[in-house]
Short mmCIF file of C-alpha atoms in Angstrom, two decimals:
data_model
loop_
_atom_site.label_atom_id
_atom_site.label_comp_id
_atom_site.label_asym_id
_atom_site.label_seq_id
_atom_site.Cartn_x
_atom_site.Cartn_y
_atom_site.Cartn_z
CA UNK A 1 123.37 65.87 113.09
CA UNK A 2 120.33 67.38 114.49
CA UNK A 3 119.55 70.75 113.38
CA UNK A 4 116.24 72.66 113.99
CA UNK A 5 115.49 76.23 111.97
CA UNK A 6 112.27 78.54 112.03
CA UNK A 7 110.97 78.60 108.47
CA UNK A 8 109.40 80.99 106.79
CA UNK A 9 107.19 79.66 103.92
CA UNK A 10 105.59 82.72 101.99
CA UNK A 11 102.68 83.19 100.50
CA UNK A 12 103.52 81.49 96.97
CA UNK A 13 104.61 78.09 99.22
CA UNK A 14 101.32 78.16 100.50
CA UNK A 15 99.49 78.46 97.23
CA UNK A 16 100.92 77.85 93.72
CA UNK A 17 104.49 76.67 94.96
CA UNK A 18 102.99 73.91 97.16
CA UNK A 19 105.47 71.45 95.64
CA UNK A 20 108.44 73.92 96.38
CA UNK A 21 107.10 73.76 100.62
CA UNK A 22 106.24 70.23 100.39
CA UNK A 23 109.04 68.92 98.58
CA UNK A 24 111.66 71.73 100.87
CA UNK A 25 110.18 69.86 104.38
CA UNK A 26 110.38 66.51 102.95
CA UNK A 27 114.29 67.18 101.91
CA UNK A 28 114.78 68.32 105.07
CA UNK A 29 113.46 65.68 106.99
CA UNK A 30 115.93 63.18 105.16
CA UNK A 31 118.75 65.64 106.10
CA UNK A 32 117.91 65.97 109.70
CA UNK A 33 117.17 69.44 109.77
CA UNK A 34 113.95 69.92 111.57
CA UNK A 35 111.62 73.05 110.50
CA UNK A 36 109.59 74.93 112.57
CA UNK A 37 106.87 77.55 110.53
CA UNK A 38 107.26 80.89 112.03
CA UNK A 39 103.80 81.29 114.08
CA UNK A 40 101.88 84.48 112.37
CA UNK A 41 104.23 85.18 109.55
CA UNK A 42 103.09 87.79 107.34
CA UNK A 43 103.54 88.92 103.21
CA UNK A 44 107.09 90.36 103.04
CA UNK A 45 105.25 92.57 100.73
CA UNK A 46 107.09 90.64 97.46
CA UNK A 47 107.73 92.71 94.55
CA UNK A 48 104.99 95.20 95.53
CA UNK A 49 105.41 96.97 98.77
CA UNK A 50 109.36 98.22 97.61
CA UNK A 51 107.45 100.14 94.30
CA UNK A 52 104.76 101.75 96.21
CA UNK A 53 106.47 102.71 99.88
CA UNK A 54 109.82 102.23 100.85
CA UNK A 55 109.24 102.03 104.20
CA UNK A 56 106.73 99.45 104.41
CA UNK A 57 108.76 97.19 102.20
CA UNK A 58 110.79 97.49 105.70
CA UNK A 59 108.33 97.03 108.09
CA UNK A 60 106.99 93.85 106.86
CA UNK A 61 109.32 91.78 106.75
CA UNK A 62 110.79 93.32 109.75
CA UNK A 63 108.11 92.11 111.44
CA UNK A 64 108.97 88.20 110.45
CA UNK A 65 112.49 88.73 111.63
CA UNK A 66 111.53 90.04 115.32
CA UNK A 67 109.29 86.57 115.52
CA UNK A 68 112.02 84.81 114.55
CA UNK A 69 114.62 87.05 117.12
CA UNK A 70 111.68 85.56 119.51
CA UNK A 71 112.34 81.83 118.28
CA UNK A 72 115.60 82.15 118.59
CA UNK A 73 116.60 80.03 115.72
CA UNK A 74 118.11 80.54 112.48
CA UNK A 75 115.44 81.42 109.78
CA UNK A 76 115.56 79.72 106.74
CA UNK A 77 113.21 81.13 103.62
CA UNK A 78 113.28 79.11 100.57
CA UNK A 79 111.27 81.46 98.60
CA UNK A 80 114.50 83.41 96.44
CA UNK A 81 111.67 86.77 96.80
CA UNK A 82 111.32 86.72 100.33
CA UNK A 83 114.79 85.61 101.34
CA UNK A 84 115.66 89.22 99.07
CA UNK A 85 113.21 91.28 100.69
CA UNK A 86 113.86 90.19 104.16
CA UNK A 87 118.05 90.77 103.54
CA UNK A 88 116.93 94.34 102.95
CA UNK A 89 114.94 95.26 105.27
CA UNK A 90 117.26 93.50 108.00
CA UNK A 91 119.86 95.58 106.66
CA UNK A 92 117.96 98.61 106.61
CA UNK A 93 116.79 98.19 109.99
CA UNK A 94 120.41 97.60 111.29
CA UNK A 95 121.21 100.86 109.43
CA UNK A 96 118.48 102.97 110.25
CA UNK A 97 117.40 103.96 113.78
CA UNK A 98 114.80 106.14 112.57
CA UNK A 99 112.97 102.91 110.94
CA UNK A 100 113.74 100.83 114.42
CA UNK A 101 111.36 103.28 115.98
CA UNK A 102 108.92 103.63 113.34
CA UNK A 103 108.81 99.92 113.18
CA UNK A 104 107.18 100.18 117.63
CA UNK A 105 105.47 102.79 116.57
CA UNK A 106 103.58 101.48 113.25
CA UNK A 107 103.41 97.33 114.17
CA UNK A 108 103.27 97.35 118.17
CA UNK A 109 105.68 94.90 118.92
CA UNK A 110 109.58 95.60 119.76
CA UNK A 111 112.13 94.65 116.96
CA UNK A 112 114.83 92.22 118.07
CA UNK A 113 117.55 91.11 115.35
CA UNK A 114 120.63 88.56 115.79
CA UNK A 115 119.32 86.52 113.43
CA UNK A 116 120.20 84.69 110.38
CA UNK A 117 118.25 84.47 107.28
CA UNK A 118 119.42 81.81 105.22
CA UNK A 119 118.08 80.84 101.50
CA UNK A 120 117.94 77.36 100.03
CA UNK A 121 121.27 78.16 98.61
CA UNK A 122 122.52 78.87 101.52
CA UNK A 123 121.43 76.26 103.44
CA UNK A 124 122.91 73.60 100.21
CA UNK A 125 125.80 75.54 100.24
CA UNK A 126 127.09 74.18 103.47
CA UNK A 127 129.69 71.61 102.78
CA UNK A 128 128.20 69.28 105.68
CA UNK A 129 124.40 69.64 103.97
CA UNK A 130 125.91 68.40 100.64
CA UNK A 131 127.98 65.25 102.34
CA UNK A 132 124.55 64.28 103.32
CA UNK A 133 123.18 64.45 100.39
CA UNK A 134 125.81 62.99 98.28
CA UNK A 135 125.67 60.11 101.22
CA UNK A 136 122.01 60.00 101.18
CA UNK A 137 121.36 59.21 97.19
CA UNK A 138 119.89 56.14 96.43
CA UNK A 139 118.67 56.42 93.07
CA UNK A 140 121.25 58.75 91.31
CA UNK A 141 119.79 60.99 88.18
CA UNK A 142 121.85 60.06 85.67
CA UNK A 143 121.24 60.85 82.37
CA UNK A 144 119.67 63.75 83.51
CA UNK A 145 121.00 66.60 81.57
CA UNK A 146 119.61 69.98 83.61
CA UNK A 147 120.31 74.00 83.59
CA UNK A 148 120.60 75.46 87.04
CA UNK A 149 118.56 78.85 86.68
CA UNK A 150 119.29 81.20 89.84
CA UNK A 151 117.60 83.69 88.68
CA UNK A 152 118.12 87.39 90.66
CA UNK A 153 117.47 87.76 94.19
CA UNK A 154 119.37 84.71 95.40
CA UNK A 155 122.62 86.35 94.37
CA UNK A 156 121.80 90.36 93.74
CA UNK A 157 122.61 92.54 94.71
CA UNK A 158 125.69 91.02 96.32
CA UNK A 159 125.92 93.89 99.14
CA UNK A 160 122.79 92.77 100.48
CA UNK A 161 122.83 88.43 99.31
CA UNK A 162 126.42 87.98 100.49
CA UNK A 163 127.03 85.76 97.64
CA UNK A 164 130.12 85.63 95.91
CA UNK A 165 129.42 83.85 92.77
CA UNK A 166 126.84 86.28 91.61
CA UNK A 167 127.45 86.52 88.12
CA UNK A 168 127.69 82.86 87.76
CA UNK A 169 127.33 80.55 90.80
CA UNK A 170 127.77 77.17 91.08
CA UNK A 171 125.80 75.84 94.16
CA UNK A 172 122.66 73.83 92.52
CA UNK A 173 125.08 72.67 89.54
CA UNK A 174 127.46 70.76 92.34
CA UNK A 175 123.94 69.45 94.40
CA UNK A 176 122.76 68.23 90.55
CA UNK A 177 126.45 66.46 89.81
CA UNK A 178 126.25 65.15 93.87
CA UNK A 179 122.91 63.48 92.96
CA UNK A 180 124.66 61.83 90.14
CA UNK A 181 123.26 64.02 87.30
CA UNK A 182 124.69 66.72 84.77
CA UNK A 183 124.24 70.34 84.94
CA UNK A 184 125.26 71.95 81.52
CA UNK A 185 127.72 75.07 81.31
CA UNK A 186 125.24 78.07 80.40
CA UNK A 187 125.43 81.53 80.23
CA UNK A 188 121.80 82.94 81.40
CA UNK A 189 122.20 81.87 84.99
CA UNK A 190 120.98 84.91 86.27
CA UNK A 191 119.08 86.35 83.50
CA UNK A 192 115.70 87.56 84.98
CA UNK A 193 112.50 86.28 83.99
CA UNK A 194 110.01 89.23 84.47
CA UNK A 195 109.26 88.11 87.87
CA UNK A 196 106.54 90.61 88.83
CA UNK A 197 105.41 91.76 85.68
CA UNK A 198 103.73 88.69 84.91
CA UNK A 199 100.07 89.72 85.49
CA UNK A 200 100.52 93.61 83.69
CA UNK A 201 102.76 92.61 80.64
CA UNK A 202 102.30 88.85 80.08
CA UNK A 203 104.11 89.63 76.24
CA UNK A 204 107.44 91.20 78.26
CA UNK A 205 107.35 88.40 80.27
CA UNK A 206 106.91 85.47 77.47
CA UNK A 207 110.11 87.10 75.46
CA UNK A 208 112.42 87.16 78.80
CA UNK A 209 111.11 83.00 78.99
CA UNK A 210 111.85 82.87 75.42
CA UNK A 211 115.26 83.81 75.92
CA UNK A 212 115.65 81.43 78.83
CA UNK A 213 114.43 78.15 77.44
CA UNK A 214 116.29 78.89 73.69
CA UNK A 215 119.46 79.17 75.45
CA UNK A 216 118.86 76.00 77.74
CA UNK A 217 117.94 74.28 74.80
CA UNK A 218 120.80 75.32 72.84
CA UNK A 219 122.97 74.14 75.76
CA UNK A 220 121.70 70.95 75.35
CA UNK A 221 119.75 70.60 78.74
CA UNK A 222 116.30 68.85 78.53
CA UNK A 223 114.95 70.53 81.85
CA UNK A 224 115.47 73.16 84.41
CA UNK A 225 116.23 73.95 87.92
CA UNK A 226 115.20 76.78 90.30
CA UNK A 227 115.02 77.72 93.61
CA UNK A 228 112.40 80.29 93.57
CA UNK A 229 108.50 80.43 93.25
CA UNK A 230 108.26 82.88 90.91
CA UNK A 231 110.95 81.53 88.21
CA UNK A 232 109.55 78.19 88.64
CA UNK A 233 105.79 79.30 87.89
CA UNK A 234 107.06 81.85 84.93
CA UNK A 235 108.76 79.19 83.36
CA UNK A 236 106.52 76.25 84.25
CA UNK A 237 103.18 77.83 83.13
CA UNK A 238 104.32 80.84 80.59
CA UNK A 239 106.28 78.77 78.53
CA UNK A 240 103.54 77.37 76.17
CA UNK A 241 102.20 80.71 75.41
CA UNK A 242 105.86 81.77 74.56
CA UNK A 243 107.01 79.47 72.50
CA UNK A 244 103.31 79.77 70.67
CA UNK A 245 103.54 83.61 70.30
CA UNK A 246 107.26 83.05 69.16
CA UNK A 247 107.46 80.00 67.04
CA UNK A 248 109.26 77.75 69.00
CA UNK A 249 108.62 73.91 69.99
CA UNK A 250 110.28 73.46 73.38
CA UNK A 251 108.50 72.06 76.11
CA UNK A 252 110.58 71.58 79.23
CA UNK A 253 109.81 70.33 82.64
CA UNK A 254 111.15 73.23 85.35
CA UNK A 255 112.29 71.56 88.66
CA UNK A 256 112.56 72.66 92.27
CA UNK A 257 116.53 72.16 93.23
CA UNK A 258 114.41 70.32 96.14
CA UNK A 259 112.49 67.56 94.37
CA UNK A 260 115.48 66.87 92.92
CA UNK A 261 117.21 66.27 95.95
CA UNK A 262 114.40 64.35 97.23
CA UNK A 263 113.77 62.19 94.17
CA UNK A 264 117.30 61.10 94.32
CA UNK A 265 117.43 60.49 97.86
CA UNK A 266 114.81 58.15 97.51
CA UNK A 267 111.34 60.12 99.21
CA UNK A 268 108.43 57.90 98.51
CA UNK A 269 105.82 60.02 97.00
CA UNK A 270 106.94 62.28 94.38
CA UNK A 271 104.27 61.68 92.14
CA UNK A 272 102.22 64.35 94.60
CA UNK A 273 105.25 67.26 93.49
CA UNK A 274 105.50 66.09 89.53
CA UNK A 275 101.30 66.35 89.43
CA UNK A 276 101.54 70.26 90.17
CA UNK A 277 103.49 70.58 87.15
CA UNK A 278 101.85 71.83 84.39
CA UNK A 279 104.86 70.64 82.10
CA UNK A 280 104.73 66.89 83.46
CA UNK A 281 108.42 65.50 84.41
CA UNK A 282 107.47 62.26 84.41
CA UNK A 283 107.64 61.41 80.72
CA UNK A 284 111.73 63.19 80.92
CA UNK A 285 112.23 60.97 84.84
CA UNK A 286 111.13 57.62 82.98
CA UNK A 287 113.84 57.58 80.58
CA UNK A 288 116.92 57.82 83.49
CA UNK B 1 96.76 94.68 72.92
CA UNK B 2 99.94 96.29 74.00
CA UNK B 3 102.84 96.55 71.57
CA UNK B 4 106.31 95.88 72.31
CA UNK B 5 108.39 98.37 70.85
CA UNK B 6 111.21 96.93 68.69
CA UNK B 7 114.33 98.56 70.51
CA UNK B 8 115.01 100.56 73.43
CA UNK B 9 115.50 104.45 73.92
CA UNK B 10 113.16 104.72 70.90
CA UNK B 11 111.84 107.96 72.68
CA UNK B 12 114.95 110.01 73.50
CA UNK B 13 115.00 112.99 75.55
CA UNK B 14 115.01 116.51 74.07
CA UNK B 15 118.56 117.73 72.89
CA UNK B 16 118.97 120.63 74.09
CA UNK B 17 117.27 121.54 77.87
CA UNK B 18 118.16 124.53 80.77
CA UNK B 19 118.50 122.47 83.59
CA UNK B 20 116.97 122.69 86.55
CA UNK B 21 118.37 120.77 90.06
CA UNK B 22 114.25 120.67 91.65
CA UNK B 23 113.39 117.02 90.73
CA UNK B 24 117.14 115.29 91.69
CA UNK B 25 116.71 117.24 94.95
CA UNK B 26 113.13 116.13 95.10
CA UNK B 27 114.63 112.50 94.47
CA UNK B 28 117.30 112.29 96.70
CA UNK B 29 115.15 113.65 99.76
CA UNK B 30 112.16 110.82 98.69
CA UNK B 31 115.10 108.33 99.63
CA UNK B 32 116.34 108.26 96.15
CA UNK B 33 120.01 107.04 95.13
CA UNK B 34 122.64 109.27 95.12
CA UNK B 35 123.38 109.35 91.27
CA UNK B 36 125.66 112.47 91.26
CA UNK B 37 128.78 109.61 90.77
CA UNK B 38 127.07 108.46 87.21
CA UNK B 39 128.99 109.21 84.45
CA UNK B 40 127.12 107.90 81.74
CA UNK B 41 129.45 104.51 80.86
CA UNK B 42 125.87 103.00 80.09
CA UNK B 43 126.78 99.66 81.73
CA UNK B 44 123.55 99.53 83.62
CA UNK B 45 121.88 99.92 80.23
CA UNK B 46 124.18 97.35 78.52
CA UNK B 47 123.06 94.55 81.07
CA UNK B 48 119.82 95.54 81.82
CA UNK B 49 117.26 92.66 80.23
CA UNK B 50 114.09 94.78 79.69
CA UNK B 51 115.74 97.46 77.05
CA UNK B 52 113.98 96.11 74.72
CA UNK B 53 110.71 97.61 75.36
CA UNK B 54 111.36 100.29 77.29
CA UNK B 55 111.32 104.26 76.23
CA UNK B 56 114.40 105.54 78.49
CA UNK B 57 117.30 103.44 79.10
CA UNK B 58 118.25 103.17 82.41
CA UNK B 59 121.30 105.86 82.39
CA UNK B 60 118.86 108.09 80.06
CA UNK B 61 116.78 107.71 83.28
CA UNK B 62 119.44 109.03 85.80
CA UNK B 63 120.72 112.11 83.22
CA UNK B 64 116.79 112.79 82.93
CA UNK B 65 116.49 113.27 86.25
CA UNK B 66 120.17 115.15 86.74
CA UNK B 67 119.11 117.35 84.02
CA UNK B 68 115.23 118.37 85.86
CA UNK B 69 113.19 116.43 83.03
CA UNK B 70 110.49 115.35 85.52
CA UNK B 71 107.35 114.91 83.49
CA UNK B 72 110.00 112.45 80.79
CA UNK B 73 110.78 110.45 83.52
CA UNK B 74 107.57 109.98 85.94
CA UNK B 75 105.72 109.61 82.41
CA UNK B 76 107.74 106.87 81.19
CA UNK B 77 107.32 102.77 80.56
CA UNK B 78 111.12 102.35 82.09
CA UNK B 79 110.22 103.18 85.47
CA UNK B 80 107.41 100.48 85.98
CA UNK B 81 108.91 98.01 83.25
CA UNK B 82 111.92 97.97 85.56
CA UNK B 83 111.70 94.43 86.52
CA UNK B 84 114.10 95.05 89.88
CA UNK B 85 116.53 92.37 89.03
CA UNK B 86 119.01 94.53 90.20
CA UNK B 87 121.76 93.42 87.75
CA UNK B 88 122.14 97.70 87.08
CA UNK B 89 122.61 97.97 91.14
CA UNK B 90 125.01 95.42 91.09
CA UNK B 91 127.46 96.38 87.99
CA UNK B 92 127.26 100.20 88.58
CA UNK B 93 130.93 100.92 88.24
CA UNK B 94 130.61 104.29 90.68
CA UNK B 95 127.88 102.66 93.47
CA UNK B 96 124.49 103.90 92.08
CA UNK B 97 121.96 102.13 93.16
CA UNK B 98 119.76 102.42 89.90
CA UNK B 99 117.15 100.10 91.33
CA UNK B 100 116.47 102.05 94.09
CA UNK B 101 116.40 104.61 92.15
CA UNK B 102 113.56 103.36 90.06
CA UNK B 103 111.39 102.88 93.42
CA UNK B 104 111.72 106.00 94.57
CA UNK B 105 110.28 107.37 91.07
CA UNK B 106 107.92 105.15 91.14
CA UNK B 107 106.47 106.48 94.33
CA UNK B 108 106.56 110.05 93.14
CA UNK B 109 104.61 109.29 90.00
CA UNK B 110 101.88 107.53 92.53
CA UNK B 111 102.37 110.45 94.98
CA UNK B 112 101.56 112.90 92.60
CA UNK B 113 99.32 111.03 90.82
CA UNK B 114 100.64 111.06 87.01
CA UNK B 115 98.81 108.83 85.02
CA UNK B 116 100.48 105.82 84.79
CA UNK B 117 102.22 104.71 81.12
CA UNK B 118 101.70 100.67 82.19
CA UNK B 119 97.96 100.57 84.10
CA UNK B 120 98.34 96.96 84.23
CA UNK B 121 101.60 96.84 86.09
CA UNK B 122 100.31 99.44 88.54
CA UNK B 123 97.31 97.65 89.12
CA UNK B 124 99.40 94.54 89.92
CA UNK B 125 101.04 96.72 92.52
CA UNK B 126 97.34 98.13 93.43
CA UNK B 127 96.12 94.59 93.58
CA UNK B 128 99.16 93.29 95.40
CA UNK B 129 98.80 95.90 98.80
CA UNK B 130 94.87 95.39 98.77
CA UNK B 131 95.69 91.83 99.42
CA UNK B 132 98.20 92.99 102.32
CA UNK B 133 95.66 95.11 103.77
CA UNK B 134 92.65 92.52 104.16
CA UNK B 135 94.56 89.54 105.24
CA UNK B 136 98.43 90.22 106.15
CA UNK B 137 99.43 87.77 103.37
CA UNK B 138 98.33 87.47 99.26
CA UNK B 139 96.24 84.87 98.27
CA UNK B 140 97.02 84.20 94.68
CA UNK B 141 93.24 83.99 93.42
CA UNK B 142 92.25 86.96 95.31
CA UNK B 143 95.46 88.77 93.86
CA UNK B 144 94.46 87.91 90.08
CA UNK B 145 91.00 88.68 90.43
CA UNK B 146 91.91 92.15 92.25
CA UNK B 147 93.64 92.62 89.46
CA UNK B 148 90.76 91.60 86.67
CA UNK B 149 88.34 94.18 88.38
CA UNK B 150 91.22 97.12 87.85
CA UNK B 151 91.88 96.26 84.31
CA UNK B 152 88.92 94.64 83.10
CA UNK B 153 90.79 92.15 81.23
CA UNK B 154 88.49 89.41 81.84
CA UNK B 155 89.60 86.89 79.57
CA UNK B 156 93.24 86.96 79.59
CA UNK B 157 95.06 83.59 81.49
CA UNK B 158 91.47 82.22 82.02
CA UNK B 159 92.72 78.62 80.38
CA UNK B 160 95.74 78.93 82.08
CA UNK B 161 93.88 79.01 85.49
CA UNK B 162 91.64 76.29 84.47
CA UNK B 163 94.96 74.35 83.49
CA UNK B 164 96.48 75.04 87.54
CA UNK B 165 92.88 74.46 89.09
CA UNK B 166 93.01 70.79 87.80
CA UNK B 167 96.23 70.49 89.06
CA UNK B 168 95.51 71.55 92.30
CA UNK B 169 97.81 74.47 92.35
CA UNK B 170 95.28 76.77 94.03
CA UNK B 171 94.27 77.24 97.05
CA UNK B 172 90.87 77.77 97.72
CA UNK B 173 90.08 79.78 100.91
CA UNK B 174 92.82 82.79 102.01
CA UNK B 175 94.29 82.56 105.60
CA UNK B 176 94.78 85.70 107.37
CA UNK B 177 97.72 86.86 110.03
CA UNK B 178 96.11 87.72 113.67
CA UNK B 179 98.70 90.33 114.16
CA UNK B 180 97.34 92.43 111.36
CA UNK B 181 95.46 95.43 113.07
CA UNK B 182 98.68 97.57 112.20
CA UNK B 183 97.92 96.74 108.35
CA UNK B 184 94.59 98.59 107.53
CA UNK B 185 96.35 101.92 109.19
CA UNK B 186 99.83 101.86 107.45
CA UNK B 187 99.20 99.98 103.99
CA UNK B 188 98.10 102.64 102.12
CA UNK B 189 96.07 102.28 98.78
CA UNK B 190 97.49 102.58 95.30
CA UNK B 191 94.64 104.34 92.94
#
């Protein structure tokens, strides 16, 4: 099946997540969805713009959506921070009339809608996507004993996400058991991880990663798996100083749900994703 | 170094206040939630995951600002330690949208200037809509050492960047949006 969507990659894909973007097109290209990056995106102003002014939280990603309304295509946003952001302010645009016409006014261009943003879980939620998958593994994880971590803005708040599992979805822990793997009952799912506050209150941060990795740990999972930028990096690069500042000795690789996918399915160069990692995978991948 | 405080609502409103309607009419025309329907189950406080070192809880927060204790509320850690996971939004029993809620105080404090209780979290924000304004889109190195120049924290995660340099995590040299003109007009600064 032949499937083409606009993509919008974010700022973090093109910087500290480059695994997450190069590891999300490579996936894709085994699954015969063709991606096309949205010409001129722009910052959908993140965890920022929504603390400072309300109505430029709108605007910007506004803006994305009406190039996408001009693609004509579905848009698909892996990042779990920009697929949030962009929900709102589509809603808030659909809502508002007085923000329609600020949005001329303020950016110059007309805003045009009819589109639908879609997030990685979305797009692995589809039971077709996951018959490919499950079709397309060739070298099945097992042995590979993982906790799915959604994190917030993939699910919350529901009004906005859609989803219907918020409190405790399921959609990476079937892709993990598709791809021949095991993804352990936990109950921290959507637990947040600081997110934002990373930069300003490194200590908050470290005891909301603390809380994360203990209860993987205790769950008996010897990695993790996201599907957002920020909860990968939190976790991947905060979680020496936390377990130092805490007294703790765990040390687990954090996964994209998408270099899992394509690890399994057989892409050819995943040593380029695993040697972003500041935890390295590779010692945890050589003994399944 | 900052200090996290050992449990939450350590510094409790005043007992006994005359209250005054100004600042939840002040809120709810800023685009505030309506939080008339709270009636103080303390849910939202109950899941919320940063407690811990906050001053207010969350539904402190709301009867704070029912109750016209404006100076409490803009002056406290709980409105910029609010992490916006929205798992207060989403359990709210009676519809409040407490994370909303928390935005729209935060742009009052900023509005009217009240010193801020966590400088480095504003600055973040500060840091953050600089990078929006010069380019259209944050470039990660630019955003961290935006933020180093507000705080002067000049040590702080230097190994840590070392450690994602050799990995090639960062990117070197920003990339700006061409439709960006609109940007240096309507982003405004964050002092």
């Amino acid at each position: 099946m032949d499937q083409v969507l606009s993509y919008y990659p974010g700022c973090s894909l093109h910087g500290t997540a480059s695994e997450y973007d190069a590891s999300t097109r490579a996936v894709c290209e085994l699954l015969g969805i063709r991606l096309e990056e949205l010409e001129d995106w722009n910052c959908c102003g993140a965890s920022s713009a929504h603390a400072v002014d309300h109505e430029l939280s709108v605007l910007l990603p506004a803006r994305n959506i009406a190039l996408a309304a001009k693609a004509d295509k579905d848009l698909f946003i892996p990042c779990a921070a920009c697929y949030g952001r962009s929900k709102v302010a589509q809603a808030a645009m659909t809502e508002d009339a007085g923000l329609r016409a600020k949005f001329g006014e303020a950016v110059g261009m007309e805003y045009r809608d009819g589109v639908a943003i879609r997030s990685m879980l979305d797009l692995l939620a589809d039971p077709d996507v996951l018959q490919r998958i499950r079709a397309g593994v060739k070298r099945p994880l097992r042995g590979l004993k993982v906790a799915c971590y959604y994190g917030c803005l993939l699910v919350r708040p529901p009004k906005i996400t859609g989803a219907a599992d918020y409190e405790a979805p399921e959609t990476m822990d079937r892709v993990v058991e598709a791809l021949g793997g095991t993804a352990v009952p936990w109950s921290y799912k959507t637990d947040c991880c600081g997110g934002g506050l990373v930069l300003g209150r490194p200590d908050v941060v470290g005891r909301l990663i603390d809380r994360l990795m203990t209860r993987a740990v205790e769950a008996g999972a010897a990695a993790l798996v996201t599907a957002c930028p920020m909860c990968q990096g939190n976790l991947d690069t905060r979680q020496k100083d936390a377990a130092q500042a805490l007294g703790r000795d765990y040390q687990l690789p954090i996964f994209y749900i998408s270099e899992l996918i394509g690890l399994a399915m057989g892409h050819p160069k995943p040593e380029a994703w695993w040697k972003k990692h500041l935890v390295d995978p590779r010692p945890l991948l050589g003994t399944i | 170094m900052e200090q996290i405080a050992s449990a939450g609502g350590s510094a409790s409103p005043p007992t006994a206040v005359t209250p005054d309607p100004s600042f939840l009419r002040q809120v709810e025309k800023a685009g505030g939630a309506t939080i008339s329907p709270c009636f103080q189950c303390v849910k939202c406080s109950s899941g919320c995951p940063l407690t811990f070192v906050m001053d207010l809880l969350p539904n402190q927060v709301i009867r704070c600002v029912q109750v016209g204790l404006k100076e409490e509320v803009l002056r406290s850690d709980t409105i910029w330690l609010c992490a916006s996971c929205e798992t207060c939004t989403t359990r709210c029993p009676n519809g409040v949208d407490i994370a909303h809620l928390m935005d729209t105080l935060r742009q009052i404090a900023l509005r009217e200037n009240v010193t801020p209780s966590q400088p480095g979290i504003v600055a973040t924000h500060a840091a953050f809509l600089a990078e929006i304004r010069a380019r259209g889109r944050v470039h990660e190195m630019f955003l961290v050492a935006r933020h180093k120049l507000r705080t002067r924290n000049w040590t702080r995660d230097v190994a840590l960047g070392w450690e994602m340099f050799r990995r090639g995590k960062l990117k070197l040299l920003p990339k700006g949006v061409k439709g960006r003109k609109w940007l240096k007009e309507r982003v405004p600064r964050v002092n």
